[in-house]
Amino acid sequence: YEQLNIWLMYLKKFEYFILDSSVAGTLLLIALAIRIEAVNAGFDQFSSNIIFISVFIISTGLYISMQIALYEIIIANLCLSMNILMIL
């Protein structure tokens, strides 16, 4: 039973790794597309690189903030439903 729990925890960590990697890859592709558009619009390489880094950092921050907020909402709802069930 204990080895099953360890295996399930490993799989859950692996799922989170795959999910976070795919989100990071998507955010990198979006930032790269914006950088390419900046170069095509006439920005120099340095400014385009700054735009790329800025877009990636801001979008990653938004993703992490949204993930934390949703986690807090889910936990609050679970705690609320558990308290209602305990009262009943």
PDB file of C-alpha atoms in Angstrom:
ATOM      1  CA  TYR A   1       0.000   0.000   0.000  1.00  0.00           C
ATOM      2  CA  GLU A   2       2.820   2.405   0.831  1.00  0.00           C
ATOM      3  CA  GLN A   3       4.601   1.734  -2.455  1.00  0.00           C
ATOM      4  CA  LEU A   4       1.347   2.409  -4.295  1.00  0.00           C
ATOM      5  CA  ASN A   5       1.111   5.833  -2.625  1.00  0.00           C
ATOM      6  CA  ILE A   6       4.713   6.591  -3.569  1.00  0.00           C
ATOM      7  CA  TRP A   7       4.027   5.562  -7.168  1.00  0.00           C
ATOM      8  CA  LEU A   8       0.872   7.705  -7.331  1.00  0.00           C
ATOM      9  CA  MET A   9       2.748  10.716  -5.933  1.00  0.00           C
ATOM     10  CA  TYR A  10       5.437  10.209  -8.582  1.00  0.00           C
ATOM     11  CA  LEU A  11       2.828  10.067 -11.354  1.00  0.00           C
ATOM     12  CA  LYS A  12       1.156  13.221 -10.045  1.00  0.00           C
ATOM     13  CA  LYS A  13       4.483  15.073 -10.034  1.00  0.00           C
ATOM     14  CA  PHE A  14       5.140  13.810 -13.563  1.00  0.00           C
ATOM     15  CA  GLU A  15       1.710  15.058 -14.704  1.00  0.00           C
ATOM     16  CA  TYR A  16       2.418  18.496 -13.228  1.00  0.00           C
ATOM     17  CA  PHE A  17       5.821  18.529 -14.923  1.00  0.00           C
ATOM     18  CA  ILE A  18       4.262  17.712 -18.303  1.00  0.00           C
ATOM     19  CA  LEU A  19       1.514  20.314 -17.812  1.00  0.00           C
ATOM     20  CA  ASP A  20       3.912  23.047 -16.710  1.00  0.00           C
ATOM     21  CA  SER A  21       6.336  22.204 -19.528  1.00  0.00           C
ATOM     22  CA  SER A  22       3.603  22.436 -22.146  1.00  0.00           C
ATOM     23  CA  VAL A  23       2.397  25.772 -20.753  1.00  0.00           C
ATOM     24  CA  ALA A  24       5.966  27.118 -20.673  1.00  0.00           C
ATOM     25  CA  GLY A  25       6.521  25.943 -24.248  1.00  0.00           C
ATOM     26  CA  THR A  26       3.326  27.629 -25.388  1.00  0.00           C
ATOM     27  CA  LEU A  27       4.277  30.866 -23.638  1.00  0.00           C
ATOM     28  CA  LEU A  28       7.723  30.727 -25.267  1.00  0.00           C
ATOM     29  CA  LEU A  29       6.126  30.288 -28.694  1.00  0.00           C
ATOM     30  CA  ILE A  30       3.809  33.257 -28.098  1.00  0.00           C
ATOM     31  CA  ALA A  31       6.745  35.411 -26.950  1.00  0.00           C
ATOM     32  CA  LEU A  32       8.772  34.280 -29.972  1.00  0.00           C
ATOM     33  CA  ALA A  33       5.935  35.166 -32.353  1.00  0.00           C
ATOM     34  CA  ILE A  34       5.683  38.624 -30.792  1.00  0.00           C
ATOM     35  CA  ARG A  35       9.467  39.044 -31.083  1.00  0.00           C
ATOM     36  CA  ILE A  36       9.353  38.109 -34.773  1.00  0.00           C
ATOM     37  CA  GLU A  37       6.554  40.617 -35.330  1.00  0.00           C
ATOM     38  CA  ALA A  38       8.619  43.265 -33.535  1.00  0.00           C
ATOM     39  CA  VAL A  39      11.587  42.589 -35.848  1.00  0.00           C
ATOM     40  CA  ASN A  40       9.282  42.762 -38.881  1.00  0.00           C
ATOM     41  CA  ALA A  41       7.866  46.056 -37.569  1.00  0.00           C
ATOM     42  CA  GLY A  42      11.352  47.592 -37.644  1.00  0.00           C
ATOM     43  CA  PHE A  43      12.633  47.205 -34.078  1.00  0.00           C
ATOM     44  CA  ASP A  44      16.318  46.411 -33.659  1.00  0.00           C
ATOM     45  CA  GLN A  45      17.537  43.075 -32.257  1.00  0.00           C
ATOM     46  CA  PHE A  46      18.113  44.363 -28.736  1.00  0.00           C
ATOM     47  CA  SER A  47      14.626  45.865 -28.431  1.00  0.00           C
ATOM     48  CA  SER A  48      13.096  42.711 -29.894  1.00  0.00           C
ATOM     49  CA  ASN A  49      14.945  40.574 -27.342  1.00  0.00           C
ATOM     50  CA  ILE A  50      13.746  42.837 -24.517  1.00  0.00           C
ATOM     51  CA  ILE A  51      10.181  42.501 -25.819  1.00  0.00           C
ATOM     52  CA  PHE A  52      10.586  38.702 -25.945  1.00  0.00           C
ATOM     53  CA  ILE A  53      11.861  38.505 -22.365  1.00  0.00           C
ATOM     54  CA  SER A  54       9.225  40.938 -21.089  1.00  0.00           C
ATOM     55  CA  VAL A  55       6.338  39.087 -22.743  1.00  0.00           C
ATOM     56  CA  PHE A  56       7.576  35.739 -21.425  1.00  0.00           C
ATOM     57  CA  ILE A  57       8.052  36.997 -17.849  1.00  0.00           C
ATOM     58  CA  ILE A  58       4.704  38.812 -17.748  1.00  0.00           C
ATOM     59  CA  SER A  59       2.770  35.886 -19.243  1.00  0.00           C
ATOM     60  CA  THR A  60       4.466  33.414 -16.885  1.00  0.00           C
ATOM     61  CA  GLY A  61       3.607  35.646 -13.934  1.00  0.00           C
ATOM     62  CA  LEU A  62      -0.013  35.842 -15.075  1.00  0.00           C
ATOM     63  CA  TYR A  63      -0.173  32.050 -15.416  1.00  0.00           C
ATOM     64  CA  ILE A  64       1.285  31.483 -11.946  1.00  0.00           C
ATOM     65  CA  SER A  65      -1.017  34.090 -10.391  1.00  0.00           C
ATOM     66  CA  MET A  66      -4.050  32.566 -12.069  1.00  0.00           C
ATOM     67  CA  GLN A  67      -3.017  29.095 -10.944  1.00  0.00           C
ATOM     68  CA  ILE A  68      -2.617  30.250  -7.318  1.00  0.00           C
ATOM     69  CA  ALA A  69      -5.942  32.102  -7.372  1.00  0.00           C
ATOM     70  CA  LEU A  70      -7.797  29.104  -8.795  1.00  0.00           C
ATOM     71  CA  TYR A  71      -6.143  26.819  -6.252  1.00  0.00           C
ATOM     72  CA  GLU A  72      -7.260  29.101  -3.416  1.00  0.00           C
ATOM     73  CA  ILE A  73     -10.819  29.210  -4.772  1.00  0.00           C
ATOM     74  CA  ILE A  74     -10.956  25.430  -5.086  1.00  0.00           C
ATOM     75  CA  ILE A  75      -9.563  24.904  -1.576  1.00  0.00           C
ATOM     76  CA  ALA A  76     -12.005  27.451  -0.126  1.00  0.00           C
ATOM     77  CA  ASN A  77     -14.939  25.736  -1.840  1.00  0.00           C
ATOM     78  CA  LEU A  78     -13.804  22.314  -0.655  1.00  0.00           C
ATOM     79  CA  CYS A  79     -13.426  23.526   2.922  1.00  0.00           C
ATOM     80  CA  LEU A  80     -16.843  25.184   2.750  1.00  0.00           C
ATOM     81  CA  SER A  81     -18.481  22.032   1.402  1.00  0.00           C
ATOM     82  CA  MET A  82     -16.720  19.900   4.046  1.00  0.00           C
ATOM     83  CA  ASN A  83     -18.038  22.198   6.802  1.00  0.00           C
ATOM     84  CA  ILE A  84     -21.563  21.990   5.375  1.00  0.00           C
ATOM     85  CA  LEU A  85     -21.339  18.208   5.250  1.00  0.00           C
ATOM     86  CA  MET A  86     -20.067  18.071   8.837  1.00  0.00           C
ATOM     87  CA  ILE A  87     -22.981  20.247  10.020  1.00  0.00           C
ATOM     88  CA  LEU A  88     -25.488  17.996   8.274  1.00  0.00           C
TER      89      LEU A  88
END
